[in-house]
Amino acid sequence: MITPNSDQTGSLFRLATAGSVDDGKSTLVGRLLHDAQAILSDQLASVARTSAERGFDAGEALEQSDREELAEQPLDLALLTDGLRAEREQGITIDVAYRYFATDRRSFVLADCPGHVQYTRNTVTGTSTADAVVLLVDVRNGVVEQTRRHLAVATLLRVEHVIIAVNKIDAVDYSEEAFRAVEQDIRAVAAELGSPDPRVIPVSALHGDNVVTVSERTPWYRAPEHLGQALLPILEELPDADASLRSEEPLRLPVQTVIRPHQDYRGYAGQIASGFLQPGDRVRLQPGAHVTEVTAVERTELQTQLAGGEGMPQLAAPGESVTIQLAGEFDAARGTLITDPDRPAVELDELTTRVAWLADSPLKPGARVLFKHGTATVKALVTAIDDRLDLSTLSSEPAQELELNDIGTVQIKLASTLPVDDYSVSKRTGAALLIDPTDGNTLAAGMIRVPEPEEEPEAQSDEEWLSS
């Protein structure tokens, strides 16, 4: 049972919701906010009034503005997330809507992504920073193309936790058979995509079944072999895998700016993408082979407070924004990547990148774009399109161009060398954006593939050398 918002909250967890139109996504988000009591009284009253206008009976509680009574009345909970008037009138979500709420165990940032296929770009945006994705599926419709698309996006972006909420279970009289059929299809799609086995939950967002507590109306889900957990307790317990991965990955510090107030001081400022850093550490400046030593790690007063206060070790952790000083002088600027010299990034000027194409006009070979990687932005040319992912069969097929919302593999030639990682190794230094050089709009989100190093041929013996 959750409790009202409290300052005694645990770790911050980023959550995204996605699903096809009319799968009940906004209602589920509204249910979470409502049951977490993350709604102001006046907002609740406004939702009750609009719900009454739409045929939901808020009864006497609306007239008396009684919060407890209102909370017990039938409400159109989708109104809590469809904030814009135009969207409310159409009953859809267009933009990514961010909501914040907390239980006594964890704080959440929730990105409510739109369901229409033409807003897939917004779904990519909302999902890109999520620790977990809750994907809605209408039990009556089962797996549809949008389900495959959203699952493919979550897999490509390496979202660690995927939860499938099979919604509207009340519409099939809480049928286990109907749920199991959808669950089987979902697991088959996930296996084809190579995504981690998702958690699958029967849910009724409208009535609150299995959202906060396990429902008495799905006794078959309560069986131990199905874990029998409701959605919110699962979200409260999921580990923040991204934080632990960033701690295990090698040092990556993209230089955002070089601070040089006078000739005797040169500081390199940026946010640590992964790994740790402290004075005395050896680092490499990439692109290039310069290896030097960190002489100081500096924080502002606010950064010091956030890092734990005065007297703490100078060890800087992933996610921290710091300024460092280095032994010697180097021609390093914004875009330089400071790395672990024993595990450096790979320097490439030609890349293979999996992209989610987000522009209205199709992508064709020969397109000139800007390639943004970390704090570096360089000119680039799309030299070839290798394939496109067929979302109906989940197989790659040859393609001459990529259209809006297509996912495909492209070859890119860069105007200058960049230090990069494979996206499967590092989400931050393996990701990139393709940008329109004419107006600065984002064209695509890209996941970099670094080729496997070629194996050294075995040395030939003198006899083999002579005979060959």
GROMACS .gro file of C-alpha atoms in nm:
model
  468
    1MET     CA    1   0.000   0.000   0.000
    2ILE     CA    2   0.146   0.332  -0.099
    3THR     CA    3   0.147   0.637   0.116
    4PRO     CA    4   0.112   1.006   0.035
    5ASN     CA    5   0.405   1.195  -0.109
    6SER     CA    6   0.682   1.235   0.139
    7ASP     CA    7   1.020   1.398   0.156
    8GLN     CA    8   1.150   1.065   0.279
    9THR     CA    9   1.185   0.934  -0.069
   10GLY     CA   10   1.441   0.688  -0.200
   11SER     CA   11   1.625   0.681  -0.527
   12LEU     CA   12   1.508   0.865  -0.838
   13PHE     CA   13   1.371   0.635  -1.108
   14ARG     CA   14   1.299   0.736  -1.465
   15LEU     CA   15   0.996   0.570  -1.617
   16ALA     CA   16   0.841   0.593  -1.964
   17THR     CA   17   0.502   0.470  -2.078
   18ALA     CA   18   0.416   0.382  -2.437
   19GLY     CA   19   0.143   0.205  -2.623
   20SER     CA   20  -0.088   0.221  -2.918
   21VAL     CA   21  -0.378   0.463  -2.938
   22ASP     CA   22  -0.672   0.372  -2.712
   23ASP     CA   23  -0.476   0.109  -2.522
   24GLY     CA   24  -0.550   0.305  -2.207
   25LYS     CA   25  -0.203   0.448  -2.147
   26SER     CA   26  -0.316   0.785  -2.020
   27THR     CA   27  -0.568   0.617  -1.792
   28LEU     CA   28  -0.295   0.398  -1.644
   29VAL     CA   29  -0.071   0.699  -1.584
   30GLY     CA   30  -0.364   0.882  -1.430
   31ARG     CA   31  -0.433   0.582  -1.210
   32LEU     CA   32  -0.074   0.581  -1.084
   33LEU     CA   33  -0.087   0.954  -1.008
   34HIS     CA   34  -0.430   0.928  -0.850
   35ASP     CA   35  -0.349   0.633  -0.627
   36ALA     CA   36  -0.015   0.785  -0.533
   37GLN     CA   37  -0.208   1.099  -0.428
   38ALA     CA   38   0.017   1.303  -0.655
   39ILE     CA   39  -0.274   1.527  -0.757
   40LEU     CA   40  -0.363   1.866  -0.614
   41SER     CA   41  -0.715   1.911  -0.480
   42ASP     CA   42  -0.811   2.174  -0.739
   43GLN     CA   43  -0.680   1.954  -1.019
   44LEU     CA   44  -0.880   1.662  -0.884
   45ALA     CA   45  -1.192   1.879  -0.870
   46SER     CA   46  -1.134   1.996  -1.229
   47VAL     CA   47  -1.097   1.637  -1.347
   48ALA     CA   48  -1.415   1.544  -1.159
   49ARG     CA   49  -1.610   1.824  -1.328
   50THR     CA   50  -1.489   1.728  -1.675
   51SER     CA   51  -1.553   1.362  -1.596
   52ALA     CA   52  -1.912   1.448  -1.498
   53GLU     CA   53  -1.955   1.635  -1.827
   54ARG     CA   54  -1.842   1.323  -2.009
   55GLY     CA   55  -2.086   1.101  -1.826
   56PHE     CA   56  -1.871   0.995  -1.532
   57ASP     CA   57  -2.077   1.050  -1.218
   58ALA     CA   58  -1.889   1.253  -0.959
   59GLY     CA   59  -2.213   1.291  -0.765
   60GLU     CA   60  -2.250   1.502  -0.454
   61ALA     CA   61  -1.878   1.492  -0.386
   62LEU     CA   62  -1.822   1.734  -0.674
   63GLU     CA   63  -2.066   1.983  -0.531
   64GLN     CA   64  -1.908   1.959  -0.189
   65SER     CA   65  -1.547   1.958  -0.323
   66ASP     CA   66  -1.471   1.679  -0.078
   67ARG     CA   67  -1.132   1.536  -0.173
   68GLU     CA   68  -1.185   1.197  -0.013
   69GLU     CA   69  -1.528   1.166  -0.166
   70LEU     CA   70  -1.401   1.283  -0.505
   71ALA     CA   71  -1.122   1.027  -0.495
   72GLU     CA   72  -1.381   0.753  -0.457
   73GLN     CA   73  -1.593   0.872  -0.752
   74PRO     CA   74  -1.565   0.740  -1.109
   75LEU     CA   75  -1.316   0.966  -1.285
   76ASP     CA   76  -1.179   0.990  -1.636
   77LEU     CA   77  -0.821   0.952  -1.516
   78ALA     CA   78  -0.682   1.012  -1.865
   79LEU     CA   79  -0.761   1.379  -1.807
   80LEU     CA   80  -0.478   1.395  -1.556
   81THR     CA   81  -0.222   1.351  -1.831
   82ASP     CA   82  -0.391   1.492  -2.140
   83GLY     CA   83  -0.302   1.840  -2.021
   84LEU     CA   84  -0.338   2.044  -2.336
   85ARG     CA   85  -0.684   2.157  -2.432
   86ALA     CA   86  -0.654   2.048  -2.797
   87GLU     CA   87  -0.529   1.709  -2.687
   88ARG     CA   88  -0.802   1.674  -2.429
   89GLU     CA   89  -1.068   1.748  -2.686
   90GLN     CA   90  -0.927   1.482  -2.915
   91GLY     CA   91  -0.852   1.242  -2.633
   92ILE     CA   92  -0.493   1.190  -2.739
   93THR     CA   93  -0.144   1.268  -2.616
   94ILE     CA   94   0.073   1.452  -2.867
   95ASP     CA   95   0.383   1.561  -2.681
   96VAL     CA   96   0.586   1.379  -2.418
   97ALA     CA   97   0.432   1.480  -2.086
   98TYR     CA   98   0.660   1.455  -1.785
   99ARG     CA   99   0.508   1.392  -1.445
  100TYR     CA  100   0.671   1.365  -1.103
  101PHE     CA  101   0.544   1.162  -0.814
  102ALA     CA  102   0.677   0.973  -0.516
  103THR     CA  103   0.593   0.690  -0.284
  104ASP     CA  104   0.758   0.626   0.050
  105ARG     CA  105   1.011   0.405  -0.127
  106ARG     CA  106   1.109   0.592  -0.444
  107SER     CA  107   1.069   0.912  -0.647
  108PHE     CA  108   0.963   0.884  -1.010
  109VAL     CA  109   1.001   1.094  -1.323
  110LEU     CA  110   0.738   0.963  -1.562
  111ALA     CA  111   0.751   1.035  -1.936
  112ASP     CA  112   0.409   0.976  -2.089
  113CYS     CA  113   0.478   0.916  -2.459
  114PRO     CA  114   0.217   0.956  -2.735
  115GLY     CA  115   0.060   0.653  -2.900
  116HIS     CA  116   0.008   0.771  -3.257
  117VAL     CA  117   0.260   0.631  -3.504
  118GLN     CA  118   0.344   0.980  -3.637
  119TYR     CA  119   0.472   1.073  -3.289
  120THR     CA  120   0.721   0.789  -3.265
  121ARG     CA  121   0.997   1.050  -3.247
  122ASN     CA  122   0.847   1.168  -2.918
  123THR     CA  123   0.845   0.809  -2.794
  124VAL     CA  124   1.214   0.778  -2.878
  125THR     CA  125   1.279   1.100  -2.685
  126GLY     CA  126   1.087   0.985  -2.378
  127THR     CA  127   1.236   0.636  -2.382
  128SER     CA  128   1.598   0.738  -2.439
  129THR     CA  129   1.658   0.836  -2.076
  130ALA     CA  130   1.426   0.584  -1.909
  131ASP     CA  131   1.533   0.321  -1.659
  132ALA     CA  132   1.217   0.126  -1.741
  133VAL     CA  133   0.940   0.128  -2.000
  134VAL     CA  134   0.582   0.025  -1.931
  135LEU     CA  135   0.430  -0.079  -2.264
  136LEU     CA  136   0.050  -0.093  -2.280
  137VAL     CA  137  -0.127  -0.362  -2.480
  138ASP     CA  138  -0.505  -0.388  -2.512
  139VAL     CA  139  -0.586  -0.749  -2.425
  140ARG     CA  140  -0.862  -0.747  -2.688
  141ASN     CA  141  -0.628  -0.642  -2.970
  142GLY     CA  142  -0.313  -0.825  -2.865
  143VAL     CA  143   0.024  -0.743  -3.021
  144VAL     CA  144  -0.010  -0.480  -3.295
  145GLU     CA  145   0.247  -0.300  -3.509
  146GLN     CA  146   0.289  -0.020  -3.254
  147THR     CA  147   0.367  -0.283  -2.990
  148ARG     CA  148   0.642  -0.420  -3.210
  149ARG     CA  149   0.766  -0.070  -3.288
  150HIS     CA  150   0.781   0.040  -2.925
  151LEU     CA  151   0.941  -0.287  -2.816
  152ALA     CA  152   1.198  -0.250  -3.095
  153VAL     CA  153   1.273   0.107  -2.983
  154ALA     CA  154   1.314  -0.004  -2.620
  155THR     CA  155   1.546  -0.285  -2.730
  156LEU     CA  156   1.755  -0.061  -2.955
  157LEU     CA  157   1.790   0.198  -2.681
  158ARG     CA  158   1.890  -0.073  -2.432
  159VAL     CA  159   1.622   0.012  -2.180
  160GLU     CA  160   1.707  -0.224  -1.898
  161HIS     CA  161   1.357  -0.304  -1.776
  162VAL     CA  162   1.053  -0.359  -1.998
  163ILE     CA  163   0.714  -0.421  -1.839
  164ILE     CA  164   0.414  -0.513  -2.048
  165ALA     CA  165   0.083  -0.406  -1.897
  166VAL     CA  166  -0.189  -0.611  -2.068
  167ASN     CA  167  -0.465  -0.360  -2.009
  168LYS     CA  168  -0.845  -0.375  -2.010
  169ILE     CA  169  -0.845  -0.720  -1.857
  170ASP     CA  170  -1.188  -0.626  -1.718
  171ALA     CA  171  -1.318  -0.609  -2.078
  172VAL     CA  172  -1.259  -0.986  -2.117
  173ASP     CA  173  -1.406  -1.069  -1.776
  174TYR     CA  174  -1.061  -1.114  -1.623
  175SER     CA  175  -0.997  -1.414  -1.847
  176GLU     CA  176  -0.667  -1.592  -1.785
  177GLU     CA  177  -0.691  -1.758  -2.126
  178ALA     CA  178  -0.709  -1.422  -2.305
  179PHE     CA  179  -0.416  -1.290  -2.101
  180ARG     CA  180  -0.199  -1.597  -2.163
  181ALA     CA  181  -0.252  -1.574  -2.540
  182VAL     CA  182  -0.128  -1.213  -2.544
  183GLU     CA  183   0.155  -1.293  -2.306
  184GLN     CA  184   0.276  -1.573  -2.532
  185ASP     CA  185   0.277  -1.345  -2.837
  186ILE     CA  186   0.466  -1.074  -2.650
  187ARG     CA  187   0.737  -1.310  -2.532
  188ALA     CA  188   0.775  -1.442  -2.887
  189VAL     CA  189   0.821  -1.088  -3.024
  190ALA     CA  190   1.067  -1.000  -2.747
  191ALA     CA  191   1.269  -1.314  -2.823
  192GLU     CA  192   1.280  -1.227  -3.195
  193LEU     CA  193   1.404  -0.878  -3.114
  194GLY     CA  194   1.664  -1.011  -2.874
  195SER     CA  195   1.526  -0.803  -2.589
  196PRO     CA  196   1.532  -0.918  -2.225
  197ASP     CA  197   1.234  -1.129  -2.122
  198PRO     CA  198   0.974  -0.870  -2.016
  199ARG     CA  199   0.753  -0.874  -1.707
  200VAL     CA  200   0.392  -0.918  -1.820
  201ILE     CA  201   0.106  -0.805  -1.594
  202PRO     CA  202  -0.272  -0.823  -1.640
  203VAL     CA  203  -0.408  -0.477  -1.563
  204SER     CA  204  -0.728  -0.280  -1.558
  205ALA     CA  205  -0.626   0.084  -1.543
  206LEU     CA  206  -0.992   0.185  -1.532
  207HIS     CA  207  -1.067  -0.011  -1.216
  208GLY     CA  208  -0.717  -0.022  -1.069
  209ASP     CA  209  -0.665  -0.398  -1.088
  210ASN     CA  210  -0.298  -0.495  -1.036
  211VAL     CA  211  -0.183  -0.134  -1.056
  212VAL     CA  212  -0.106  -0.069  -0.690
  213THR     CA  213  -0.220  -0.393  -0.528
  214VAL     CA  214  -0.282  -0.739  -0.667
  215SER     CA  215  -0.645  -0.776  -0.765
  216GLU     CA  216  -0.881  -1.030  -0.613
  217ARG     CA  217  -1.039  -1.055  -0.960
  218THR     CA  218  -0.728  -1.218  -1.111
  219PRO     CA  219  -0.663  -1.501  -0.863
  220TRP     CA  220  -0.472  -1.693  -1.130
  221TYR     CA  221  -0.215  -1.411  -1.141
  222ARG     CA  222  -0.162  -1.436  -0.765
  223ALA     CA  223  -0.004  -1.778  -0.801
  224PRO     CA  224   0.361  -1.782  -0.683
  225GLU     CA  225   0.493  -1.899  -1.021
  226HIS     CA  226   0.368  -1.574  -1.176
  227LEU     CA  227   0.524  -1.367  -0.895
  228GLY     CA  228   0.188  -1.200  -0.854
  229GLN     CA  229   0.312  -0.846  -0.811
  230ALA     CA  230   0.121  -0.534  -0.903
  231LEU     CA  231   0.280  -0.269  -1.125
  232LEU     CA  232   0.381  -0.008  -0.869
  233PRO     CA  233   0.560  -0.242  -0.626
  234ILE     CA  234   0.760  -0.376  -0.921
  235LEU     CA  235   0.862  -0.023  -1.018
  236GLU     CA  236   0.962   0.049  -0.660
  237GLU     CA  237   1.192  -0.254  -0.648
  238LEU     CA  238   1.360  -0.247  -0.988
  239PRO     CA  239   1.732  -0.175  -0.962
  240ASP     CA  240   1.868   0.138  -1.123
  241ALA     CA  241   2.084  -0.066  -1.358
  242ASP     CA  242   2.208   0.232  -1.554
  243ALA     CA  243   2.385   0.380  -1.250
  244SER     CA  244   2.569   0.057  -1.176
  245LEU     CA  245   2.668   0.013  -1.542
  246ARG     CA  246   2.811   0.364  -1.559
  247SER     CA  247   3.022   0.283  -1.255
  248GLU     CA  248   3.161  -0.029  -1.420
  249GLU     CA  249   3.234   0.129  -1.758
  250PRO     CA  250   3.573   0.294  -1.825
  251LEU     CA  251   3.626   0.665  -1.776
  252ARG     CA  252   3.459   0.888  -2.033
  253LEU     CA  253   3.454   1.265  -1.979
  254PRO     CA  254   3.345   1.472  -2.280
  255VAL     CA  255   3.494   1.820  -2.249
  256GLN     CA  256   3.215   2.074  -2.263
  257THR     CA  257   3.429   2.383  -2.230
  258VAL     CA  258   3.784   2.491  -2.155
  259ILE     CA  259   3.807   2.749  -1.875
  260ARG     CA  260   4.105   2.982  -1.902
  261PRO     CA  261   4.056   3.304  -1.701
  262HIS     CA  262   4.427   3.382  -1.722
  263GLN     CA  263   4.741   3.232  -1.870
  264ASP     CA  264   4.830   3.040  -1.553
  265TYR     CA  265   4.508   2.841  -1.536
  266ARG     CA  266   4.349   2.593  -1.776
  267GLY     CA  267   4.054   2.382  -1.661
  268TYR     CA  268   3.857   2.124  -1.861
  269ALA     CA  269   3.490   2.119  -1.761
  270GLY     CA  270   3.229   1.855  -1.838
  271GLN     CA  271   3.002   1.585  -1.700
  272ILE     CA  272   3.150   1.242  -1.636
  273ALA     CA  273   2.961   0.999  -1.862
  274SER     CA  274   3.107   0.688  -1.699
  275GLY     CA  275   3.386   0.574  -1.470
  276PHE     CA  276   3.559   0.760  -1.188
  277LEU     CA  277   3.827   1.027  -1.173
  278GLN     CA  278   4.063   1.164  -0.908
  279PRO     CA  279   4.397   1.351  -0.888
  280GLY     CA  280   4.687   1.130  -0.988
  281ASP     CA  281   4.489   0.930  -1.245
  282ARG     CA  282   4.640   0.884  -1.589
  283VAL     CA  283   4.405   0.987  -1.869
  284ARG     CA  284   4.413   1.002  -2.246
  285LEU     CA  285   4.289   1.289  -2.462
  286GLN     CA  286   4.100   1.167  -2.768
  287PRO     CA  287   4.112   1.190  -3.060
  288GLY     CA  288   4.485   1.156  -3.029
  289ALA     CA  289   4.733   0.966  -2.819
  290HIS     CA  290   4.826   1.223  -2.554
  291VAL     CA  291   4.842   1.062  -2.210
  292THR     CA  292   4.880   1.281  -1.904
  293GLU     CA  293   4.791   1.301  -1.536
  294VAL     CA  294   4.503   1.465  -1.353
  295THR     CA  295   4.644   1.727  -1.114
  296ALA     CA  296   4.316   1.855  -0.966
  297VAL     CA  297   3.944   1.783  -0.960
  298GLU     CA  298   3.742   2.096  -0.882
  299ARG     CA  299   3.376   2.147  -0.799
  300THR     CA  300   3.165   2.454  -0.742
  301GLU     CA  301   3.018   2.506  -0.396
  302LEU     CA  302   2.685   2.365  -0.514
  303GLN     CA  303   2.854   2.067  -0.678
  304THR     CA  304   3.046   2.002  -0.355
  305GLN     CA  305   2.720   1.998  -0.160
  306LEU     CA  306   2.564   1.761  -0.410
  307ALA     CA  307   2.870   1.537  -0.396
  308GLY     CA  308   2.854   1.504  -0.017
  309GLY     CA  309   3.000   1.822   0.130
  310GLU     CA  310   3.344   1.941   0.235
  311GLY     CA  311   3.603   1.688   0.333
  312MET     CA  312   3.486   1.422   0.093
  313PRO     CA  313   3.748   1.252  -0.127
  314GLN     CA  314   3.818   1.415  -0.460
  315LEU     CA  315   3.703   1.103  -0.637
  316ALA     CA  316   3.446   1.216  -0.893
  317ALA     CA  317   3.168   0.975  -0.992
  318PRO     CA  318   2.954   0.919  -1.306
  319GLY     CA  319   2.700   1.193  -1.358
  320GLU     CA  320   2.907   1.457  -1.176
  321SER     CA  321   2.991   1.783  -1.348
  322VAL     CA  322   3.348   1.881  -1.262
  323THR     CA  323   3.643   2.083  -1.380
  324ILE     CA  324   3.977   1.908  -1.395
  325GLN     CA  325   4.333   2.026  -1.446
  326LEU     CA  326   4.593   1.825  -1.631
  327ALA     CA  327   4.972   1.812  -1.620
  328GLY     CA  328   5.114   1.983  -1.927
  329GLU     CA  329   4.943   2.188  -2.193
  330PHE     CA  330   4.738   2.040  -2.472
  331ASP     CA  331   4.539   2.172  -2.762
  332ALA     CA  332   4.219   2.026  -2.624
  333ALA     CA  333   3.884   2.195  -2.684
  334ARG     CA  334   3.511   2.130  -2.658
  335GLY     CA  335   3.444   1.787  -2.804
  336THR     CA  336   3.764   1.627  -2.673
  337LEU     CA  337   3.695   1.301  -2.492
  338ILE     CA  338   3.904   1.228  -2.179
  339THR     CA  339   3.930   0.851  -2.138
  340ASP     CA  340   4.095   0.569  -1.951
  341PRO     CA  341   4.426   0.512  -2.137
  342ASP     CA  342   4.404   0.139  -2.072
  343ARG     CA  343   4.051   0.119  -2.216
  344PRO     CA  344   4.026   0.403  -2.467
  345ALA     CA  345   3.744   0.474  -2.709
  346VAL     CA  346   3.774   0.363  -3.072
  347GLU     CA  347   3.865   0.641  -3.313
  348LEU     CA  348   3.676   0.624  -3.642
  349ASP     CA  349   3.594   0.850  -3.934
  350GLU     CA  350   3.351   0.602  -4.093
  351LEU     CA  351   3.068   0.457  -3.887
  352THR     CA  352   2.796   0.198  -3.904
  353THR     CA  353   2.496   0.331  -3.715
  354ARG     CA  354   2.149   0.196  -3.641
  355VAL     CA  355   1.910   0.488  -3.664
  356ALA     CA  356   1.549   0.565  -3.585
  357TRP     CA  357   1.456   0.809  -3.861
  358LEU     CA  358   1.242   1.089  -3.718
  359ALA     CA  359   1.209   1.336  -4.007
  360ASP     CA  360   0.917   1.380  -4.246
  361SER     CA  361   1.137   1.368  -4.555
  362PRO     CA  362   1.300   1.031  -4.632
  363LEU     CA  363   1.668   0.964  -4.572
  364LYS     CA  364   1.859   0.878  -4.886
  365PRO     CA  365   2.226   0.805  -4.955
  366GLY     CA  366   2.415   1.127  -5.016
  367ALA     CA  367   2.238   1.320  -4.740
  368ARG     CA  368   2.460   1.576  -4.571
  369VAL     CA  369   2.398   1.602  -4.198
  370LEU     CA  370   2.559   1.709  -3.873
  371PHE     CA  371   2.670   1.423  -3.650
  372LYS     CA  372   2.642   1.509  -3.280
  373HIS     CA  373   2.832   1.279  -3.046
  374GLY     CA  374   2.862   1.392  -2.685
  375THR     CA  375   2.986   1.750  -2.692
  376ALA     CA  376   3.132   1.714  -3.043
  377THR     CA  377   2.945   1.801  -3.361
  378VAL     CA  378   3.100   1.731  -3.701
  379LYS     CA  379   2.984   1.738  -4.061
  380ALA     CA  380   2.889   1.400  -4.202
  381LEU     CA  381   2.771   1.227  -4.517
  382VAL     CA  382   2.531   0.933  -4.531
  383THR     CA  383   2.707   0.710  -4.782
  384ALA     CA  384   2.476   0.408  -4.783
  385ILE     CA  385   2.159   0.259  -4.636
  386ASP     CA  386   2.216  -0.106  -4.555
  387ASP     CA  387   1.875  -0.222  -4.438
  388ARG     CA  388   1.541  -0.141  -4.280
  389LEU     CA  389   1.371  -0.330  -3.999
  390ASP     CA  390   1.040  -0.481  -4.110
  391LEU     CA  391   0.825  -0.443  -3.798
  392SER     CA  392   0.575  -0.704  -3.913
  393THR     CA  393   0.835  -0.981  -3.950
  394LEU     CA  394   1.109  -0.825  -3.732
  395SER     CA  395   1.363  -0.910  -4.002
  396SER     CA  396   1.599  -0.673  -4.178
  397GLU     CA  397   1.532  -0.613  -4.545
  398PRO     CA  398   1.735  -0.424  -4.808
  399ALA     CA  399   1.632  -0.060  -4.840
  400GLN     CA  400   1.713   0.234  -5.064
  401GLU     CA  401   1.579   0.494  -4.822
  402LEU     CA  402   1.434   0.530  -4.474
  403GLU     CA  403   1.097   0.695  -4.420
  404LEU     CA  404   0.950   0.857  -4.110
  405ASN     CA  405   0.962   0.620  -3.809
  406ASP     CA  406   1.169   0.360  -3.996
  407ILE     CA  407   1.451   0.187  -3.811
  408GLY     CA  408   1.749   0.094  -4.025
  409THR     CA  409   2.126   0.067  -4.058
  410VAL     CA  410   2.326   0.334  -4.237
  411GLN     CA  411   2.689   0.403  -4.325
  412ILE     CA  412   2.821   0.746  -4.234
  413LYS     CA  413   3.144   0.919  -4.329
  414LEU     CA  414   3.261   1.188  -4.085
  415ALA     CA  415   3.449   1.505  -4.172
  416SER     CA  416   3.685   1.436  -3.883
  417THR     CA  417   3.772   1.144  -3.658
  418LEU     CA  418   3.565   1.088  -3.343
  419PRO     CA  419   3.636   0.866  -3.039
  420VAL     CA  420   3.329   0.642  -2.998
  421ASP     CA  421   3.210   0.327  -2.822
  422ASP     CA  422   2.973   0.058  -2.936
  423TYR     CA  423   2.622   0.134  -2.809
  424SER     CA  424   2.601  -0.213  -2.657
  425VAL     CA  425   2.900  -0.120  -2.441
  426SER     CA  426   2.812   0.237  -2.349
  427LYS     CA  427   2.474   0.406  -2.396
  428ARG     CA  428   2.619   0.755  -2.366
  429THR     CA  429   2.935   0.743  -2.576
  430GLY     CA  430   2.777   0.495  -2.819
  431ALA     CA  431   2.482   0.722  -2.902
  432ALA     CA  432   2.458   1.005  -3.151
  433LEU     CA  433   2.212   1.237  -3.321
  434LEU     CA  434   2.180   1.325  -3.687
  435ILE     CA  435   2.092   1.693  -3.720
  436ASP     CA  436   1.965   1.896  -4.012
  437PRO     CA  437   2.244   2.148  -4.089
  438THR     CA  438   1.996   2.399  -4.231
  439ASP     CA  439   1.760   2.440  -3.936
  440GLY     CA  440   1.916   2.244  -3.648
  441ASN     CA  441   1.626   1.999  -3.616
  442THR     CA  442   1.697   1.645  -3.503
  443LEU     CA  443   1.666   1.400  -3.791
  444ALA     CA  444   1.749   1.070  -3.624
  445ALA     CA  445   1.865   0.903  -3.307
  446GLY     CA  446   2.163   0.679  -3.374
  447MET     CA  447   2.321   0.380  -3.199
  448ILE     CA  448   2.683   0.329  -3.306
  449ARG     CA  449   2.820  -0.011  -3.399
  450VAL     CA  450   3.193  -0.051  -3.361
  451PRO     CA  451   3.336  -0.327  -3.582
  452GLU     CA  452   3.496  -0.622  -3.413
  453PRO     CA  453   3.878  -0.595  -3.421
  454GLU     CA  454   4.030  -0.814  -3.685
  455GLU     CA  455   4.222  -1.109  -3.554
  456GLU     CA  456   4.594  -1.100  -3.610
  457PRO     CA  457   4.700  -1.375  -3.856
  458GLU     CA  458   4.906  -1.643  -3.697
  459ALA     CA  459   5.276  -1.599  -3.756
  460GLN     CA  460   5.409  -1.830  -4.023
  461SER     CA  461   5.704  -2.051  -3.962
  462ASP     CA  462   6.010  -2.004  -4.176
  463GLU     CA  463   5.922  -2.322  -4.365
  464GLU     CA  464   5.564  -2.202  -4.432
  465TRP     CA  465   5.692  -1.858  -4.532
  466LEU     CA  466   5.929  -2.006  -4.789
  467SER     CA  467   5.675  -2.253  -4.926
  468SER     CA  468   5.406  -1.984  -4.965
   0.00000   0.00000   0.00000
